[in-house]
Amino acid sequence: KAGVTQTPRYLIKTRGQQVTLSCSPISGHRSVSWYQQTPGQGLQFLFEYFSETQRNKGNFPGRFSGRQFSNSRSEMNVSTLELGDSALYLCASSSLTSGNYEQYFGPGTRLTVT
Amino acid sequence: AQSVTQPDIHITVSEGASLELRCNYSYGATPYLFWYVQSPGQGLQLLLKYFSGDTLVQGIKGFEAEFKRSQSSFNLRKPSVHWSDAAEYFCAVALSGGYNKLIFGAGTRLAVHP
């Protein structure tokens, strides 16, 4: 099976702009989670989607949003970018069958805000 | 609040030496426990997991981890380290009923001397 894919891999944006990141989960996986990784804060949970519904949300401002499509692909959007949004954004997918909580991560999208 | 502590930020070992990376968690019940590895510029790869049962779990790449309820610990071990093991290692917990929200430790960066 192909792994989790994320596009684009690298992105440079200017403060105040908005950005959309995309994640395609492993085939058959219906849960997609997003994480932000920064040197200062480490890995932090953003939100999780399952069957097109947001089930869980981390402690991030409303500028961070996401959605999931019927084919389980997910996008996250950050509006009004700030310098502090520069980070590696990781997407993870999970099948959630039989209580399986294993999450498989994509390579990430490196966002730089200037 | 739930938390994960990895006391060692950096560890350096010689190739062929044994390795133990420490992880402690703070949570009232037994969570689901994971170890992930991240090579530079890469996403996270799952090394092993503990959900229940045998407290000594085996993972990929020759790693194992032991869950100790009394110490709220889930330490990662490898009997003989290879130069390719140099990477950053993250301990994570997921709370039962918390769906796919992983809480990560700050990570331990492993350097391997030849």
Short mmCIF file of C-alpha atoms in Angstrom, two decimals:
data_model
loop_
_atom_site.label_atom_id
_atom_site.label_comp_id
_atom_site.label_asym_id
_atom_site.label_seq_id
_atom_site.Cartn_x
_atom_site.Cartn_y
_atom_site.Cartn_z
CA LYS A 1 0.00 0.00 0.00
CA ALA A 2 1.14 3.51 -0.67
CA GLY A 3 1.88 5.54 2.43
CA VAL A 4 0.47 8.85 3.55
CA THR A 5 1.22 11.57 1.05
CA GLN A 6 1.33 15.27 1.68
CA THR A 7 1.47 18.12 -0.78
CA PRO A 8 3.23 20.36 -1.21
CA ARG A 9 6.39 19.31 0.59
CA TYR A 10 7.72 22.84 0.90
CA LEU A 11 5.96 26.15 0.94
CA ILE A 12 7.01 29.74 1.44
CA LYS A 13 4.35 32.30 2.25
CA THR A 14 4.23 35.88 3.37
CA ARG A 15 2.76 37.04 6.65
CA GLY A 16 -0.94 37.76 6.28
CA GLN A 17 -1.49 35.28 3.47
CA GLN A 18 -3.40 32.04 3.77
CA VAL A 19 -2.28 28.54 2.92
CA THR A 20 -3.87 25.16 2.22
CA LEU A 21 -2.08 21.90 2.81
CA SER A 22 -3.25 18.56 1.51
CA CYS A 23 -3.05 15.03 2.88
CA SER A 24 -3.97 11.73 1.25
CA PRO A 25 -4.25 8.91 3.78
CA ILE A 26 -3.35 5.28 3.32
CA SER A 27 -6.01 3.53 1.27
CA GLY A 28 -8.80 2.34 3.55
CA HIS A 29 -7.90 4.64 6.42
CA ARG A 30 -10.76 6.90 7.44
CA SER A 31 -9.15 8.89 10.20
CA VAL A 32 -6.78 11.75 9.47
CA SER A 33 -5.00 13.78 12.12
CA TRP A 34 -2.85 16.86 11.77
CA TYR A 35 0.12 17.92 13.89
CA GLN A 36 2.36 20.94 14.00
CA GLN A 37 6.05 20.48 14.76
CA THR A 38 8.23 23.40 15.80
CA PRO A 39 11.59 23.53 17.60
CA GLY A 40 10.08 25.49 20.47
CA GLN A 41 6.76 23.70 21.04
CA GLY A 42 7.56 20.27 19.68
CA LEU A 43 4.80 18.13 18.22
CA GLN A 44 1.32 19.44 18.89
CA PHE A 45 -2.03 18.00 17.88
CA LEU A 46 -4.12 20.24 15.65
CA PHE A 47 -7.26 18.24 14.87
CA GLU A 48 -8.61 14.90 13.74
CA TYR A 49 -11.18 14.08 11.11
CA PHE A 50 -13.13 10.88 10.73
CA SER A 51 -15.79 10.32 8.09
CA GLU A 52 -15.73 13.99 7.15
CA THR A 53 -16.37 15.11 10.74
CA GLN A 54 -13.97 16.82 13.06
CA ARG A 55 -13.85 14.64 16.17
CA ASN A 56 -11.11 16.24 18.15
CA LYS A 57 -9.38 19.58 18.21
CA GLY A 58 -6.19 20.83 19.79
CA ASN A 59 -5.51 24.18 21.38
CA PHE A 60 -4.93 26.30 18.30
CA PRO A 61 -6.59 29.56 17.24
CA GLY A 62 -9.47 29.60 14.80
CA ARG A 63 -7.09 30.59 12.00
CA PHE A 64 -6.32 26.89 11.77
CA SER A 65 -9.07 24.89 10.15
CA GLY A 66 -9.47 21.68 8.26
CA ARG A 67 -11.83 19.46 6.41
CA GLN A 68 -12.10 15.94 5.11
CA PHE A 69 -13.59 14.78 1.89
CA SER A 70 -15.66 11.69 1.17
CA ASN A 71 -12.56 9.87 -0.12
CA SER A 72 -10.87 10.55 3.25
CA ARG A 73 -8.42 13.04 1.81
CA SER A 74 -7.97 15.99 4.10
CA GLU A 75 -6.91 19.58 3.84
CA MET A 76 -5.88 22.05 6.46
CA ASN A 77 -5.99 25.78 6.05
CA VAL A 78 -4.20 28.51 7.91
CA SER A 79 -5.48 32.02 7.38
CA THR A 80 -3.73 35.30 8.14
CA LEU A 81 -0.35 33.65 8.48
CA GLU A 82 1.98 34.73 11.25
CA LEU A 83 5.73 34.23 11.51
CA GLY A 84 5.12 31.75 14.32
CA ASP A 85 3.18 29.49 11.97
CA SER A 86 6.45 28.45 10.35
CA ALA A 87 6.62 24.74 11.09
CA LEU A 88 6.56 21.23 9.77
CA TYR A 89 2.94 20.17 9.41
CA LEU A 90 2.45 16.43 9.67
CA CYS A 91 -0.56 14.44 8.68
CA ALA A 92 -1.26 10.96 10.02
CA SER A 93 -3.84 8.38 9.07
CA SER A 94 -5.34 5.51 10.97
CA SER A 95 -7.73 2.71 10.18
CA LEU A 96 -9.33 2.58 13.65
CA THR A 97 -10.43 -0.99 13.03
CA SER A 98 -10.71 -3.18 16.14
CA GLY A 99 -9.52 -0.34 18.32
CA ASN A 100 -6.33 0.00 16.34
CA TYR A 101 -4.90 3.36 17.30
CA GLU A 102 -1.77 3.17 15.21
CA GLN A 103 -1.16 6.31 13.27
CA TYR A 104 0.98 6.43 10.16
CA PHE A 105 2.62 9.71 9.33
CA GLY A 106 3.35 11.40 6.05
CA PRO A 107 6.62 13.19 5.29
CA GLY A 108 5.18 16.56 6.22
CA THR A 109 4.85 19.97 4.61
CA ARG A 110 7.52 22.47 5.60
CA LEU A 111 5.87 25.90 5.79
CA THR A 112 8.02 28.99 6.03
CA VAL A 113 6.33 32.32 6.70
CA THR A 114 8.37 35.43 5.88
CA ALA B 1 -3.29 17.58 32.33
CA GLN B 2 -1.83 14.61 30.57
CA SER B 3 1.83 14.88 29.76
CA VAL B 4 4.76 12.90 28.45
CA THR B 5 8.28 13.45 29.70
CA GLN B 6 11.46 12.42 27.96
CA PRO B 7 14.17 13.47 30.42
CA ASP B 8 17.07 13.19 28.01
CA ILE B 9 17.24 15.78 25.25
CA HIS B 10 20.44 14.42 23.74
CA ILE B 11 22.12 11.05 24.10
CA THR B 12 25.35 9.91 22.50
CA VAL B 13 26.35 6.27 22.35
CA SER B 14 29.04 4.31 20.59
CA GLU B 15 28.10 1.98 17.78
CA GLY B 16 27.50 -1.48 19.20
CA ALA B 17 26.64 -0.19 22.66
CA SER B 18 23.26 -0.72 24.27
CA LEU B 19 20.67 2.02 24.40
CA GLU B 20 17.85 2.98 26.71
CA LEU B 21 15.66 6.02 26.12
CA ARG B 22 13.41 7.03 28.95
CA CYS B 23 9.76 8.01 28.81
CA ASN B 24 7.36 8.81 31.62
CA TYR B 25 3.74 9.76 31.29
CA SER B 26 1.25 11.41 33.54
CA TYR B 27 -2.27 10.08 33.27
CA GLY B 28 -4.78 8.48 35.61
CA ALA B 29 -5.34 5.36 33.58
CA THR B 30 -3.15 3.32 31.29
CA PRO B 31 -2.96 5.06 27.96
CA TYR B 32 -1.96 3.63 24.65
CA LEU B 33 1.81 4.07 24.34
CA PHE B 34 3.98 4.54 21.29
CA TRP B 35 7.54 5.18 20.23
CA TYR B 36 8.22 6.97 16.96
CA VAL B 37 11.49 7.77 15.20
CA GLN B 38 12.16 10.76 12.98
CA SER B 39 15.15 11.09 10.69
CA PRO B 40 16.14 14.59 9.53
CA GLY B 41 13.62 16.04 7.10
CA GLN B 42 11.35 13.05 7.42
CA GLY B 43 8.02 12.23 8.97
CA LEU B 44 7.54 9.94 11.94
CA GLN B 45 7.93 6.19 11.72
CA LEU B 46 6.22 3.96 14.26
CA LEU B 47 8.73 1.76 16.08
CA LEU B 48 6.39 -0.03 18.47
CA LYS B 49 3.24 0.28 20.51
CA TYR B 50 1.66 -0.93 23.72
CA PHE B 51 -2.06 -1.28 24.14
CA SER B 52 -2.42 -4.05 26.71
CA GLY B 53 -1.13 -7.49 27.62
CA ASP B 54 2.53 -8.41 27.72
CA THR B 55 4.43 -5.44 29.09
CA LEU B 56 7.52 -6.11 26.97
CA VAL B 57 6.82 -5.26 23.36
CA GLN B 58 8.97 -5.82 20.34
CA GLY B 59 9.19 -3.41 17.47
CA ILE B 60 10.94 -2.87 14.21
CA LYS B 61 14.69 -2.38 13.73
CA GLY B 62 15.51 -4.45 16.81
CA PHE B 63 13.89 -2.09 19.32
CA GLU B 64 11.87 -3.14 22.33
CA ALA B 65 10.09 -1.28 25.09
CA GLU B 66 8.86 -2.18 28.52
CA PHE B 67 5.75 -0.78 30.13
CA LYS B 68 5.98 -0.37 33.90
CA ARG B 69 2.68 0.70 35.38
CA SER B 70 4.11 1.36 38.83
CA GLN B 71 6.60 3.82 37.39
CA SER B 72 4.35 5.23 34.63
CA SER B 73 7.20 4.53 32.28
CA PHE B 74 7.64 3.12 28.80
CA ASN B 75 11.37 3.00 28.13
CA LEU B 76 12.79 2.12 24.74
CA ARG B 77 15.77 -0.21 24.48
CA LYS B 78 18.08 -1.66 21.90
CA PRO B 79 20.89 -4.09 22.75
CA SER B 80 23.31 -2.95 20.05
CA VAL B 81 23.05 0.40 18.32
CA HIS B 82 23.90 0.88 14.65
CA TRP B 83 25.08 4.14 13.10
CA SER B 84 21.82 4.28 11.14
CA ASP B 85 19.88 4.57 14.42
CA ALA B 86 20.98 8.18 14.77
CA ALA B 87 17.72 10.14 14.72
CA GLU B 88 15.21 11.76 17.03
CA TYR B 89 12.96 9.52 19.07
CA PHE B 90 9.55 10.49 20.36
CA CYS B 91 7.44 8.83 22.99
CA ALA B 92 3.70 9.42 22.64
CA VAL B 93 0.48 8.52 24.38
CA ALA B 94 -3.08 8.32 23.17
CA LEU B 95 -5.86 8.30 25.69
CA SER B 96 -8.52 5.65 25.45
CA GLY B 97 -11.58 7.43 24.20
CA GLY B 98 -9.34 10.25 23.05
CA TYR B 99 -9.52 8.89 19.58
CA ASN B 100 -6.40 9.74 17.66
CA LYS B 101 -5.03 12.60 19.68
CA LEU B 102 -1.40 11.78 20.33
CA ILE B 103 0.46 13.63 23.06
CA PHE B 104 4.17 13.66 22.38
CA GLY B 105 7.21 14.03 24.54
CA ALA B 106 9.82 16.60 23.60
CA GLY B 107 11.98 13.99 21.94
CA THR B 108 15.45 12.56 22.48
CA ARG B 109 18.09 13.16 19.85
CA LEU B 110 20.39 10.19 19.50
CA ALA B 111 23.91 10.52 18.15
CA VAL B 112 25.97 7.41 17.39
CA HIS B 113 29.76 7.50 17.47
CA PRO B 114 31.62 5.05 15.22
#
